[in-house]
Coordinates of C-alpha atoms and ligand atoms in Angstrom, one line a residue:
X1097 CA 7.2 19.8 1.5
X1098 CA 4.7 18.8 4.2
X1099 CA 1.0 19.8 3.8
X1100 CA -0.6 19.6 7.2
X1101 CA -4.4 19.1 7.3
X1102 CA -4.7 20.0 3.7
X1103 CA -6.4 16.8 2.4
X1104 CA -10.3 17.2 2.3
X1105 CA -11.9 14.3 4.3
X1106 CA -14.9 12.4 2.9
X1107 CA -16.7 10.1 5.3
X1108 CA -19.7 9.3 3.1
X1109 CA -18.5 6.5 0.7
X1110 CA -17.6 4.2 3.6
X1111 CA -20.8 4.7 5.4
X1112 CA -22.8 4.2 2.2
X1113 CA -21.2 0.9 1.0
X1114 CA -20.6 -0.7 4.4
X1115 CA -24.3 -0.3 5.2
X1116 CA -25.0 -2.8 2.4
X1117 CA -22.3 -5.4 3.3
X1118 CA -22.2 -8.0 6.1
X1119 CA -20.2 -6.8 9.1
X1120 CA -17.0 -8.7 9.5
X1121 CA -14.9 -8.2 12.7
X1122 CA -11.9 -5.8 12.2
X1123 CA -12.7 -5.3 8.5
X1124 CA -12.0 -3.1 6.7
X1125 CA -8.6 -2.7 8.3
X1126 CA -8.8 1.1 8.3
X1127 CA -10.6 3.4 10.8
X1128 CA -13.3 5.7 9.7
X1129 CA -10.8 8.6 9.8
X1130 CA -8.4 6.7 7.6
X1131 CA -11.0 5.7 5.1
X1132 CA -12.2 9.4 5.0
X1133 CA -8.6 10.5 4.2
X1134 CA -8.4 7.9 1.4
X1135 CA -11.8 8.8 -0.1
X1136 CA -11.0 12.6 0.2
X1137 CA -7.7 12.0 -1.7
X1138 CA -9.6 10.1 -4.4
X1139 CA -12.2 12.8 -4.8
X1140 CA -9.6 15.6 -4.8
X1141 CA -7.2 14.0 -7.3
X1142 CA -9.8 12.2 -9.4
X1143 CA -7.4 9.5 -10.7
X1144 CA -8.1 7.5 -13.9
X1145 CA -6.0 4.4 -13.0
X1146 CA -5.9 3.2 -9.5
X1147 CA -3.8 0.4 -8.0
X1148 CA -4.5 -1.1 -4.6
X1149 CA -1.7 -3.3 -3.1
X1150 CA -2.9 -5.3 -0.1
X1151 CA -6.6 -6.2 -0.2
X1152 CA -7.4 -8.6 2.7
X1153 CA -11.3 -8.9 2.9
X1154 CA -11.7 -6.2 0.3
X1155 CA -13.6 -3.8 2.6
X1156 CA -11.4 -1.0 1.5
X1157 CA -11.6 -2.1 -2.1
X1158 CA -15.4 -1.7 -1.9
X1159 CA -15.0 1.8 -0.3
X1160 CA -12.7 2.9 -3.1
X1161 CA -15.1 1.6 -5.7
X1162 CA -17.9 3.5 -4.0
X1163 CA -15.8 6.7 -4.1
X1164 CA -15.0 6.2 -7.8
X1165 CA -18.6 5.5 -8.6
X1166 CA -19.6 8.7 -6.7
X1167 CA -17.0 10.7 -8.8
X1168 CA -18.8 9.5 -11.8
X1169 CA -16.0 9.4 -14.3
X1170 CA -14.6 6.4 -16.1
X1171 CA -11.8 4.6 -14.3
X1172 CA -9.6 1.5 -14.3
X1173 CA -8.8 -0.1 -10.9
X1174 CA -6.5 -3.1 -10.1
X1175 CA -6.2 -4.8 -6.7
X1176 CA -3.2 -7.0 -6.0
X1177 CA -2.7 -9.4 -3.0
X1178 CA -0.1 -12.1 -2.6
X1179 CA -2.6 -14.3 -0.8
X1180 CA -5.4 -15.9 -2.8
X1181 CA -7.3 -16.4 0.5
X1182 CA -8.3 -14.0 3.2
X1183 CA -5.5 -14.0 5.8
X1184 CA -7.8 -13.8 8.8
X1185 CA -10.1 -16.7 7.5
X1186 CA -8.8 -18.7 4.6
X1187 CA -12.4 -20.1 4.1
X1188 CA -13.0 -16.9 2.2
X1189 CA -11.2 -15.7 -1.0
X1190 CA -9.2 -12.5 -0.6
X1191 CA -11.4 -9.5 -1.6
X1192 CA -14.7 -11.3 -0.8
X1193 CA -16.4 -8.2 0.5
X1194 CA -15.6 -6.2 -2.7
X1195 CA -16.8 -9.2 -4.8
X1196 CA -20.1 -9.2 -2.9
X1197 CA -20.4 -5.4 -3.4
X1198 CA -19.8 -5.7 -7.1
X1199 CA -22.3 -8.6 -7.5
X1200 CA -25.1 -7.5 -5.2
X1201 CA -24.8 -3.7 -5.0
X1202 CA -23.0 -1.8 -7.7
X1203 CA -24.5 -3.5 -10.8
X1204 CA -22.8 -2.1 -13.8
X1205 CA -19.7 -0.2 -12.8
X1206 CA -18.8 3.1 -14.5
X1207 CA -15.2 1.8 -14.7
X1208 CA -13.4 -1.6 -14.5
X1209 CA -12.0 -3.4 -11.6
X1210 CA -9.7 -6.5 -11.6
X1211 CA -8.2 -8.6 -8.8
X1212 CA -4.7 -10.0 -9.2
X1213 CA -4.5 -12.6 -6.4
X1214 CA -1.7 -14.9 -5.5
X1215 CA 0.8 -12.6 -7.1
X1216 CA 3.1 -9.7 -6.3
X1217 CA 3.4 -6.3 -8.0
X1218 CA 6.5 -7.0 -10.2
X1219 CA 4.7 -10.0 -11.8
X1220 CA 1.7 -7.9 -13.0
X1221 CA 2.8 -4.3 -13.3
X1222 CA 3.7 -4.5 -17.0
X1223 CA 0.3 -5.9 -17.8
X1224 CA -1.4 -3.1 -15.7
X1225 CA 0.8 -0.3 -17.0
X1226 CA 1.1 3.2 -15.7
X1227 CA -1.0 4.2 -12.7
X1228 CA -1.8 7.6 -11.2
X1229 CA -3.1 6.6 -7.7
X1230 CA -1.7 3.8 -5.5
X1231 CA -2.9 2.6 -2.1
X1232 CA -0.1 0.7 -0.4
X1233 CA -1.1 -1.4 2.6
X1234 CA 0.8 -4.8 2.9
X1235 CA 3.1 -6.2 5.6
X1236 CA 4.2 -3.0 7.4
X1237 CA 7.4 -4.8 8.4
X1238 CA 10.7 -4.3 6.6
X1239 CA 11.4 -4.8 3.8
X1240 CA 7.6 -4.7 3.0
X1241 CA 6.2 -1.6 1.4
X1242 CA 9.7 -0.3 0.4
X1243 CA 10.1 -3.1 -2.1
X1244 CA 6.8 -2.2 -3.8
X1245 CA 7.3 1.5 -3.8
X1246 CA 10.6 1.2 -5.6
X1247 CA 8.9 -1.2 -8.0
X1248 CA 5.9 1.0 -8.8
X1249 CA 7.7 4.4 -9.0
X1250 CA 8.8 3.9 -12.7
X1251 CA 5.1 3.4 -13.6
X1252 CA 3.9 6.6 -12.0
X1253 CA 3.9 10.0 -13.8
X1254 CA 4.7 13.2 -12.0
X1255 CA 1.6 14.2 -9.9
X1256 CA 0.6 10.7 -9.1
X1257 CA -0.5 10.1 -5.5
X1258 CA 0.5 7.2 -3.2
X1259 CA -1.6 6.7 -0.1
X1260 CA 0.3 4.8 2.6
X1261 CA -1.6 3.1 5.4
X1262 CA -0.1 2.3 8.8
X1263 CA 2.5 5.0 8.9
X1264 CA 2.5 5.1 12.7
X1265 CA 1.4 1.5 13.5
X1266 CA 4.8 0.9 15.1
X1267 CA 3.7 3.2 18.0
X1268 CA 0.9 0.9 18.9
X1269 CA 1.3 -1.7 21.6
X1270 CA 2.8 -5.0 20.3
X1271 CA 3.4 -3.5 16.8
X1272 CA 6.9 -2.2 17.3
X1273 CA 8.2 -3.9 14.2
X1274 CA 5.5 -2.4 11.9
X1275 CA 7.6 0.5 10.9
X1276 CA 8.1 0.0 7.1
X1277 CA 5.5 2.4 5.9
X1278 CA 6.7 5.1 8.4
X1279 CA 10.3 4.6 7.2
X1280 CA 9.1 4.8 3.6
X1281 CA 7.1 8.0 4.2
X1282 CA 10.2 9.6 5.8
X1283 CA 12.7 8.5 3.2
X1284 CA 10.8 9.5 0.0
X1285 CA 11.2 12.9 -1.5
X1286 CA 7.7 14.1 -2.5
X1287 CA 4.9 16.5 -1.5
X1288 CA 3.6 14.9 1.7
X1289 CA 0.1 15.1 3.1
X1290 CA -0.7 14.5 6.7
X1291 CA -4.1 15.2 8.4
X1292 CA -3.8 15.3 12.2
X1293 CA -6.4 13.3 14.0
X1294 CA -9.0 14.8 16.4
X1295 CA -7.8 15.5 20.0
X1296 CA -9.8 12.5 21.4
X1297 CA -7.6 10.0 19.5
X1298 CA -4.6 8.5 21.3
X1299 CA -2.2 10.3 18.9
X1300 CA -2.8 13.4 16.8
X1301 CA -0.2 12.0 14.3
X1302 CA -2.3 9.9 11.8
X1303 CA -1.8 6.3 10.8
X1304 CA -2.4 7.2 7.1
X1305 CA -0.6 9.6 4.8
X1306 CA -0.1 10.5 1.2
X1307 CA 2.7 11.5 -1.0
X1308 CA 2.6 13.2 -4.4
X1309 CA 5.3 12.2 -6.9
X1310 CA 7.4 15.1 -8.2
X1311 CA 10.6 15.5 -10.2
X1312 CA 12.7 14.9 -7.1
X1313 CA 11.1 11.6 -6.2
X1314 CA 13.0 9.6 -8.7
X1315 CA 16.1 11.8 -8.4
X1316 CA 16.3 11.1 -4.7
X1317 CA 15.2 7.4 -4.7
X1318 CA 18.6 6.4 -3.3
X1319 CA 17.2 7.3 0.1
X1320 CA 14.6 4.6 -0.2
X1321 CA 17.2 2.1 -1.4
X1322 CA 19.5 3.0 1.5
X1323 CA 16.6 2.5 4.0
X1324 CA 16.7 -1.2 2.9
X1325 CA 20.0 -1.5 4.7
X1326 CA 18.1 -1.4 8.0
X1327 CA 17.5 -4.7 9.6
X1328 CA 14.7 -6.7 8.0
X1329 CA 12.0 -8.4 10.0
X1330 CA 11.4 -11.2 7.4
X1331 CA 13.2 -12.4 4.3
X1332 CA 10.9 -12.8 1.2
X1333 CA 13.2 -15.4 -0.3
X1334 CA 11.3 -16.4 -3.5
X1335 CA 10.2 -12.8 -4.2
X1336 CA 13.7 -11.2 -4.1
X1337 CA 14.8 -12.3 -7.5
X1338 CA 11.5 -11.0 -9.0
X1339 CA 12.0 -7.6 -7.5
X1340 CA 15.7 -7.6 -8.5
X1341 CA 14.8 -8.3 -12.2
X1342 CA 12.4 -5.3 -12.3
X1343 CA 14.9 -3.0 -10.4
X1344 CA 17.6 -3.9 -13.0
X1345 CA 15.4 -2.6 -15.8
X1346 CA 14.8 0.9 -14.2
X1347 CA 17.6 1.7 -11.7
X1348 CA 21.3 2.4 -12.0
X1349 CA 24.0 -0.3 -11.3
X1350 CA 24.9 1.6 -8.1
X1351 CA 21.3 1.4 -6.7
X1352 CA 21.1 -2.3 -7.7
X1353 CA 24.3 -2.9 -5.8
X1354 CA 23.0 -1.3 -2.7
X1355 CA 19.9 -3.5 -3.0
X1356 CA 22.0 -6.6 -3.3
X1357 CA 24.0 -5.6 -0.2
X1358 CA 20.8 -5.2 1.7
X1359 CA 19.6 -8.6 0.6
X1360 CA 22.9 -10.3 1.4
X1361 CA 23.2 -8.7 4.9
X1362 CA 19.6 -9.4 5.8
X1363 CA 19.7 -12.9 4.4
X1364 CA 22.7 -13.7 6.6
X1365 CA 21.1 -12.3 9.8
X1366 CA 17.9 -14.1 9.2
X1367 CA 19.7 -17.4 8.4
X1368 CA 21.8 -17.0 11.6
X1369 CA 18.7 -16.3 13.7
X1370 CA 17.1 -19.5 12.3
X1371 CA 20.2 -21.5 13.1
X1372 CA 20.2 -20.2 16.7
X1373 CA 16.5 -21.1 17.1
X1374 CA 17.1 -24.6 15.6
Ligands
LIG2813 C1 -3.2 -5.0 6.2 S1 -3.9 -6.1 5.1 C2 -4.7 -5.1 3.9 C3 -5.9 -4.4 4.5 C4 -6.8 -3.7 3.5 N1 -6.0 -2.7 2.7 C5 -7.9 -2.9 4.2 O1 -7.8 -1.7 4.4 O2 -8.8 -3.6 4.7 C6 -2.5 -6.6 4.2 C7 -2.7 -7.5 3.0 O3 -1.5 -7.4 2.2 C8 -1.3 -8.7 1.7 N2 0.2 -8.7 1.3 C9 1.3 -8.9 2.1 N3 2.4 -8.8 1.4 C10 2.0 -8.4 0.1 C11 2.7 -8.1 -1.1 N4 4.1 -8.2 -1.1 N5 2.0 -7.9 -2.2 C12 0.7 -7.9 -2.2 N6 -0.1 -8.1 -1.1 C13 0.6 -8.4 0.0 C14 -1.7 -9.7 2.7 O4 -2.0 -10.9 2.1 C15 -2.9 -9.0 3.3 O5 -4.1 -9.4 2.7

C-alpha cells in the first residue's frame, strides 16, 4: 500500500543542530526537504533502536541525534560506514560532524550512539541485534542497498521502518546508474510512504521514501533477490562471501541459489568488461 503525503515533516532538528556546526560544502548529503521527511518519520514512529547505514561526514547522523534528543526518550543508535575516512576528504574521519556535535553541543545524550567504521552490516549486525528504524544511504548503484536490505530484514520486527535515500537519484543528470534504492523501493512488499515535493522543485516525486515492514515483507522477499539478477554496476568482491554467509542463516536454499546466480553472472560481466578495458 502506498501512503502519499502522509508522513509529517519536521524541519526543526536540522536547522537547530546545523546552526552549531561548521558548514561543509554539500554536507549533509540530504536536502532540507529530505531531512524533514527523515526527522518527521523519527518523531512519528519514535523508535528505540536506530541503525544508520552510510554516514559520510555525519551531518545526517547529527540531525538524527538532535531529533532523538528532542523526542526525549531513551534510545540506542548505531551508525555503520565501510569507509573509516570521509569519502570527500580523507583528512577527516567518517562521521566527523556528528563527533563534533556530540563533543561540543549535545553534552550527555539521553541515549547511546556508536560508530562502526571500516565495516559492513553483516559483520556487526549480530553485535547490534534487532533494530526498529533503519536509514539506508550507501552506494545507490547495484547491488548496493539491495544487499543490506536483505541482510537487515531478519533483524527487523513487524512495524519497523526503513528510510531509503536517493530513490530517484537516477533521474538526475549524470546519475543514471544510481537506481539501486529506487529498484529496492519498487521491489519490496511493505507499506510505503512518499511525500511529494513542492511544485517549485524539479520533480514532485521525492528522492527519499520510507517503507514499513509487515508480514508480507519477508514472505515476498524473493522479489528483492530477483532484482539482483539485474546488471550490477560494481562487484563487491571481498564482501560477497560475508553477505552470502549471513543469507544462508536466514533464507531458503532457493533464494540463496538465486543470489549465487546473480553473483556468478555479474562477476562474469564485470570480469569481461575489465579484460576489454585492459
Ligand atoms: C551518500 S553517502 C552517505 C550520506 C549521509 N547519509 C548523509 O546524509 O550525509 C554514502 C556513504 O556510504 C558509505 N558506504 C558505501 N557502501 C557502504 C556499505 N556497503 N556499507 C556501509 N557504508 C557504505 C560510503 O563510504 C559513504 O560514506
